[in-house]
Amino acid sequence: MNDSVTSLDKGSPEDTGIGAAIDDRAPPGLVAAQRRFAAHLRDPRNVPAPASIEPRRMRVYTGLVYANIESFLSSGFPVLRKLHTEEEWVACVRTFIAKHCSHTPYFTNIGAEFVEFLGSGFAAGGASRPYLLELAQYEWAELALFLSDESLPASLGPAPEAQAMLAMLPRLSPLAWPMVFHYAVHEIGPGNEPCAPEAAPVCLVVYRDAQDEVKFLRTDLFSARLLELIEGQPLCTAQLVEQLAGEAYQMTKSQLQSGVCGVLANLYEQDIIRFADCE
Amino acid sequence: MTEPVWRERAALAGLGLRREIAQQLLAAPAGAFDFIELAPENWIGVGGKFANTLRAFSERYPITLHGLSLNIGGFAPLDTELLDSIAGFIRQHHCKLYSEHLSYCADHGHLYDLMPIPFRRDAVGYLAERVQRVQDAIGQRLVLENVSYYAAPEPEMSELEFICEILERADCELLLDVNNIYVNSINQRYDPIEFMQGLPADRVRYMHIAGHYVEAEDLRVDTHGAAVLDEVWALLAKAYALFGVVPTLLERDFNFPPMAQLFAEVQRIRDTQHQHQTGAGKLA
């Protein structure tokens, strides 16, 4: 299995935000003064404060910056937080503030910045607890979907019968993220930390239903492959069956057809997919 | 009780929209507050249940915006995508004004907090020009807030000179944060009334009032987590006497009391406004 968490670029809202560039009208003296001040706030233990400022006052700023960002992270990643000791967590948040350049102006997207930071190799626990990164990706998916401004196309009533379904085009809900993990991230918690990756890939769909509740569905590999195809180029159900028939499933065509229709009906009822007419 | 309506230079008192108290605010008795203020960076691009909450407020109350991430005083290029999104949000929700902090919140990346702009002469023209670009982008005057600050790195001019010059050169408006003036007057050891007397009255569009945290007798931190002090109420009355009555917001960000206590503080804003309203204001 490759590193295949698929949906992390779906952060909402879309933004590029700020980065390394400088406003070409910014006075160099101002830039230098701001860099000195901010560098200390980012890493107060290693970067000296501007000399002219009383340490007690500088600590107000370092305290405010840390407390604000920490509160976003601990509320956005409650399970991840619980798997860290106080000391580990403080170190993780401090490193995030010191090392990560957050581009997003949106407070709702700080979680995406944090996952990016963890993915770049700063995960506390690092090599000894590789599942922490996947857990963070899963917790961010839950929050991002809760906040997403995408909408689920309306349901058209009960799932279509198999014959009708074959001629229809299944489309993934923009509020459904199929994800594949090495660990059963949905079961991880204090007292339940995995010793080793699962024997088989853990396929989950994290999604928001028509009542705006965020849920997950664990699927088998067959359903996961089907979802992967649906996420790709538009294929009607009959074409999906054809596609899968060419892959190594030990099923007759009719078994495959009823298997596909059964899975799709279930995904439809859970608000993970919708059907459109083929053109 | 008629639907709340926004009027400039009017006796209106509002509350900040925080997700923790959103449902309680929606259940508030009619007339408990006149408008709602929110941070666009917490609500832009948000759907689902929070979007429903926002729509409910938008249908019932005038909305003002108080931005957090514009980084107007920073050295990174202005985030034009953020500005476009804010302009769209203003149109969508018919927001009555957009205010931001006379501050910076980022170096090469966001720090999500308000840092003190060095009071340097070369910063004034630079900042004024950025404010003008913002005003062009959103098609309205920007309302800048005097921030609380705990350190003034390498100052070349006073805070008052700095604020007045930027307001003048940018031709923008002032969000007079009364609690910040009080906090700064202690932390920076100046007379808050003298400070207010130096501000341009015709640019005061909107006010904030809040509680704060007493770190030490000579060090107050603007946390918005406590009731408003009597000294700050007195300063609000003085501000109305100097600048006239304008819509005023009670900021409360955490450590929420029972709603009745918050509404009582909102009512106290109104009472203070009514004591200082001119004849013309009462007719409006």
PDB file of C-alpha atoms in Angstrom, chain B residues 14 20 43 96 167 180 183 227 245 272:
ATOM      1  CA  GLY B  14     -24.237  45.067  19.939  1.00  0.00           C
ATOM      2  CA  GLU B  20     -20.113  28.950  22.071  1.00  0.00           C
ATOM      3  CA  TRP B  43     -17.213  32.472   9.000  1.00  0.00           C
ATOM      4  CA  LYS B  96     -22.735  47.560   7.933  1.00  0.00           C
ATOM      5  CA  LEU B 167      -6.174  58.119   9.939  1.00  0.00           C
ATOM      6  CA  ASN B 180      -7.803  49.305  24.917  1.00  0.00           C
ATOM      7  CA  VAL B 183      -5.437  49.126  29.331  1.00  0.00           C
ATOM      8  CA  ALA B 227     -17.032  42.004  33.080  1.00  0.00           C
ATOM      9  CA  VAL B 245     -22.860  58.592  20.442  1.00  0.00           C
ATOM     10  CA  THR B 272     -24.785  55.509  28.790  1.00  0.00           C
TER      11      THR B 272
END
